[in-house]
Short mmCIF file of C-alpha atoms in Angstrom, two decimals:
data_model
loop_
_atom_site.label_atom_id
_atom_site.label_comp_id
_atom_site.label_asym_id
_atom_site.label_seq_id
_atom_site.Cartn_x
_atom_site.Cartn_y
_atom_site.Cartn_z
CA MET W 1 2.36 -11.77 -54.82
CA LYS W 2 3.57 -9.92 -51.83
CA ILE W 3 6.63 -7.72 -52.36
CA LEU W 4 8.78 -5.71 -50.02
CA LEU W 5 10.39 -2.77 -51.71
CA ALA W 6 13.45 -1.31 -50.09
CA GLU W 7 14.54 2.03 -51.48
CA ASP W 8 15.80 5.13 -49.63
CA GLN W 9 14.74 7.73 -52.37
CA THR W 10 11.17 8.50 -51.62
CA MET W 11 10.12 9.48 -55.09
CA VAL W 12 11.57 6.43 -56.67
CA ARG W 13 10.15 4.09 -53.96
CA THR W 14 6.62 5.51 -54.14
CA ALA W 15 6.53 5.63 -57.94
CA LEU W 16 7.81 2.14 -58.27
CA ALA W 17 5.35 0.74 -55.72
CA SER W 18 2.53 2.56 -57.31
CA LEU W 19 3.45 1.15 -60.83
CA LEU W 20 3.68 -2.39 -59.44
CA ARG W 21 0.30 -2.10 -57.87
CA LEU W 22 -1.32 -0.71 -60.95
CA GLU W 23 0.41 -2.85 -63.49
CA ALA W 24 0.31 -6.18 -61.85
CA ASP W 25 -1.87 -5.97 -58.94
CA TYR W 26 0.81 -6.90 -56.55
CA GLU W 27 0.60 -6.14 -52.78
CA VAL W 28 3.73 -3.89 -52.14
CA ASP W 29 4.95 -2.79 -48.75
CA GLU W 30 7.67 -0.16 -48.63
CA ALA W 31 10.78 0.19 -46.51
CA VAL W 32 12.76 3.46 -46.32
CA ASP W 33 16.14 1.68 -46.04
CA GLY W 34 17.89 -1.69 -45.48
CA ALA W 35 17.44 -1.69 -41.73
CA ALA W 36 13.77 -0.99 -42.03
CA ALA W 37 13.36 -3.82 -44.56
CA GLN W 38 15.24 -6.22 -42.23
CA GLN W 39 12.78 -5.36 -39.45
CA GLN W 40 9.81 -5.76 -41.71
CA LEU W 41 11.05 -9.13 -42.94
CA GLN W 42 11.17 -10.29 -39.36
CA GLN W 43 7.50 -9.38 -38.84
CA GLU W 44 5.86 -10.45 -42.12
CA HIS W 45 6.01 -13.00 -44.82
CA TYR W 46 6.97 -11.82 -48.33
CA ASP W 47 7.33 -13.54 -51.69
CA ILE W 48 9.95 -11.35 -53.04
CA LEU W 49 12.39 -8.72 -51.62
CA LEU W 50 12.98 -6.04 -54.31
CA THR W 51 15.90 -3.79 -52.99
CA ASP W 52 18.15 -0.99 -54.03
CA ILE W 53 21.91 -1.30 -53.22
CA GLU W 54 23.04 1.91 -51.85
CA MET W 55 20.90 2.87 -48.77
CA PRO W 56 21.88 4.12 -45.40
CA HIS W 57 22.07 2.00 -42.28
CA LEU W 58 22.17 -1.38 -43.97
CA SER W 59 22.97 -1.57 -47.80
CA GLY W 60 21.09 -3.82 -50.15
CA LEU W 61 24.05 -6.16 -50.42
CA GLU W 62 24.23 -6.40 -46.59
CA LEU W 63 20.47 -7.10 -46.51
CA LEU W 64 20.93 -9.89 -49.10
CA GLN W 65 23.59 -11.54 -46.91
CA TRP W 66 21.20 -11.37 -43.97
CA VAL W 67 18.27 -12.82 -46.05
CA GLN W 68 20.62 -15.69 -47.10
CA GLN W 69 21.30 -16.51 -43.53
CA HIS W 70 17.81 -16.00 -41.92
CA GLN W 71 15.35 -16.47 -44.74
CA PRO W 72 16.94 -18.45 -47.53
CA ALA W 73 13.69 -19.32 -49.24
CA LEU W 74 12.86 -15.65 -49.85
CA LYS W 75 13.35 -14.52 -53.48
CA THR W 76 15.50 -11.43 -53.80
CA VAL W 77 15.84 -8.99 -56.68
CA ILE W 78 18.24 -6.08 -56.81
CA ILE W 79 17.10 -2.98 -58.72
CA THR W 80 19.79 -0.25 -58.98
CA THR W 81 21.25 2.45 -61.21
CA PHE W 82 24.64 1.03 -60.63
CA ASN W 83 25.93 -1.80 -62.96
CA ARG W 84 29.26 -2.15 -61.09
CA ALA W 85 30.99 -5.42 -61.37
CA GLY W 86 31.74 -5.75 -57.78
CA TYR W 87 27.98 -5.11 -56.91
CA ILE W 88 26.88 -7.82 -59.30
CA LYS W 89 29.48 -10.37 -58.15
CA ARG W 90 28.57 -9.78 -54.50
CA ALA W 91 24.86 -10.02 -55.18
CA VAL W 92 25.31 -13.22 -57.23
CA ASP W 93 27.48 -14.61 -54.28
CA ALA W 94 24.70 -13.81 -51.94
CA GLY W 95 22.22 -15.84 -53.95
CA VAL W 96 20.32 -12.91 -55.57
CA SER W 97 17.44 -14.15 -57.75
CA GLY W 98 17.41 -11.11 -60.04
CA PHE W 99 19.58 -8.04 -60.80
CA LEU W 100 17.98 -5.21 -62.83
CA LEU W 101 18.89 -1.70 -63.70
CA LYS W 102 16.51 1.14 -62.93
CA ASP W 103 16.36 2.26 -66.51
CA ALA W 104 14.56 -1.04 -67.57
CA PRO W 105 10.97 -0.68 -68.66
CA ILE W 106 8.37 -1.53 -66.06
CA ALA W 107 7.14 -4.42 -68.31
CA THR W 108 10.67 -5.92 -67.98
CA LEU W 109 10.54 -5.65 -64.23
CA ILE W 110 7.17 -7.26 -64.01
CA ASP W 111 8.30 -10.08 -66.43
CA SER W 112 11.40 -10.60 -64.25
CA LEU W 113 9.39 -10.79 -61.04
CA HIS W 114 7.05 -13.47 -62.59
CA LYS W 115 10.15 -15.49 -63.73
CA VAL W 116 11.83 -15.11 -60.30
CA CYS W 117 8.61 -16.27 -58.59
CA ALA W 118 8.63 -19.26 -60.85
CA GLY W 119 12.24 -20.20 -59.68
CA ALA W 120 14.25 -18.67 -62.45
CA ARG W 121 17.26 -16.34 -61.96
CA VAL W 122 17.05 -13.09 -64.10
CA ILE W 123 20.42 -11.40 -64.60
CA SER W 124 21.38 -10.20 -68.01
CA ASN W 125 24.28 -11.91 -69.78
CA GLU W 126 25.99 -8.61 -70.21
CA LEU W 127 25.95 -7.85 -66.43
CA LEU W 128 27.17 -11.41 -65.71
CA LEU W 129 30.07 -11.14 -68.07
CA GLN W 130 31.03 -7.75 -66.54
CA ALA W 131 30.92 -9.23 -63.08
CA LEU W 132 33.19 -12.11 -63.99
CA GLY W 133 35.73 -9.84 -65.46
CA GLN W 134 36.89 -8.18 -62.22
CA GLN W 135 37.98 -9.80 -58.94
CA ASP W 136 37.37 -8.03 -55.74
CA PRO W 137 40.54 -8.39 -53.74
CA LEU W 138 39.17 -7.13 -50.44
CA THR W 139 38.29 -9.33 -47.44
CA GLU W 140 34.94 -8.54 -45.75
CA LYS W 141 36.84 -7.06 -42.69
CA GLU W 142 38.89 -4.75 -45.01
CA ARG W 143 35.73 -3.76 -46.81
CA LYS W 144 34.03 -2.72 -43.58
CA ALA W 145 36.95 -0.84 -42.32
CA LEU W 146 37.45 0.88 -45.69
CA ARG W 147 33.79 1.83 -46.03
CA LEU W 148 33.99 3.52 -42.60
CA ALA W 149 37.27 5.27 -43.61
CA GLY W 150 35.55 6.50 -46.76
CA GLN W 151 32.87 8.14 -44.41
CA GLY W 152 35.65 10.21 -42.81
CA MET W 153 35.93 8.16 -39.57
CA SER W 154 39.32 7.99 -37.72
CA THR W 155 41.21 4.70 -37.22
CA GLN W 156 40.05 4.79 -33.46
CA ALA W 157 36.41 5.35 -34.48
CA ILE W 158 36.57 2.52 -37.05
CA ALA W 159 38.10 0.20 -34.34
CA GLU W 160 35.15 1.17 -31.96
CA ALA W 161 32.52 0.57 -34.66
CA LEU W 162 33.81 -2.75 -35.59
CA PHE W 163 34.70 -3.85 -32.01
CA ILE W 164 38.33 -4.43 -32.82
CA ALA W 165 41.70 -3.17 -31.54
CA GLU W 166 42.87 0.17 -33.11
CA GLY W 167 46.10 -1.75 -34.44
CA THR W 168 43.78 -4.33 -36.16
CA ALA W 169 41.82 -1.58 -37.76
CA ARG W 170 45.01 0.04 -39.06
CA ASN W 171 46.19 -3.35 -40.40
CA TYR W 172 42.93 -3.80 -42.37
CA LEU W 173 43.24 -0.27 -43.80
CA SER W 174 46.89 -0.82 -44.75
CA GLU W 175 46.13 -4.17 -46.47
CA ALA W 176 43.17 -2.49 -48.46
CA ILE W 177 45.41 0.40 -49.44
CA SER W 178 48.06 -1.98 -50.56
CA LYS W 179 45.82 -4.28 -52.56
CA LEU W 180 44.14 -1.34 -54.34
CA HIS W 181 47.55 0.28 -55.15
CA ALA W 182 46.23 3.48 -53.57
CA ASN W 183 48.31 6.19 -51.79
CA ASN W 184 45.86 6.61 -48.91
CA ARG W 185 42.65 5.35 -47.30
CA VAL W 186 40.54 8.07 -49.06
CA GLU W 187 41.83 7.11 -52.44
CA ALA W 188 41.34 3.43 -51.67
CA ALA W 189 37.85 3.87 -50.48
CA ARG W 190 37.00 6.07 -53.49
CA PHE W 191 38.42 3.45 -55.94
CA ALA W 192 36.79 0.51 -54.17
CA HIS W 193 33.38 2.44 -54.11
CA GLN W 194 33.70 3.05 -57.93
CA GLN W 195 34.32 -0.65 -58.44
CA GLY W 196 31.23 -1.63 -56.40
CA TRP W 197 33.40 -3.48 -53.70
CA LEU W 198 32.25 -1.40 -50.70
#
């Protein structure tokens, strides 16, 4: 089995890759973030993409969406420390094959990878129920604008980054603030991030 492991934390990535090579004799390539993983996926064939969620340049969720559009046959597994309902829901919507928490034993991960390769979907019932309990009110455009606002970008910089008019960026932010019942963009971004919606 050939696996691409996308994880931005070097110690976690190298340790996990070593464990997978030792325990199950998998061929494991490593990517330092979502953008690097996307590039490697375009150059080589993999059986499974094993990815973290929160990474610079391209998040694990954005990477999943890209895979769904460009390599829909590729099996995808999220491994993360965050069991936020919004993350789980968005991963399921993007067709993820597995969603595991990093505190799971290595034996659980290996068993899950075998099941995913055999065509099963591996997401714990507890995580699924949690995901179904909360609805993400943001549109994709509002989410992108709010994510950039949370990074401290001005409305003008957000508009430039998203290739939209400044007034449109302001509208997206206003809508997001209103939907989240926040007082300002920073508060809205913080709340949306805590819910796993960004």
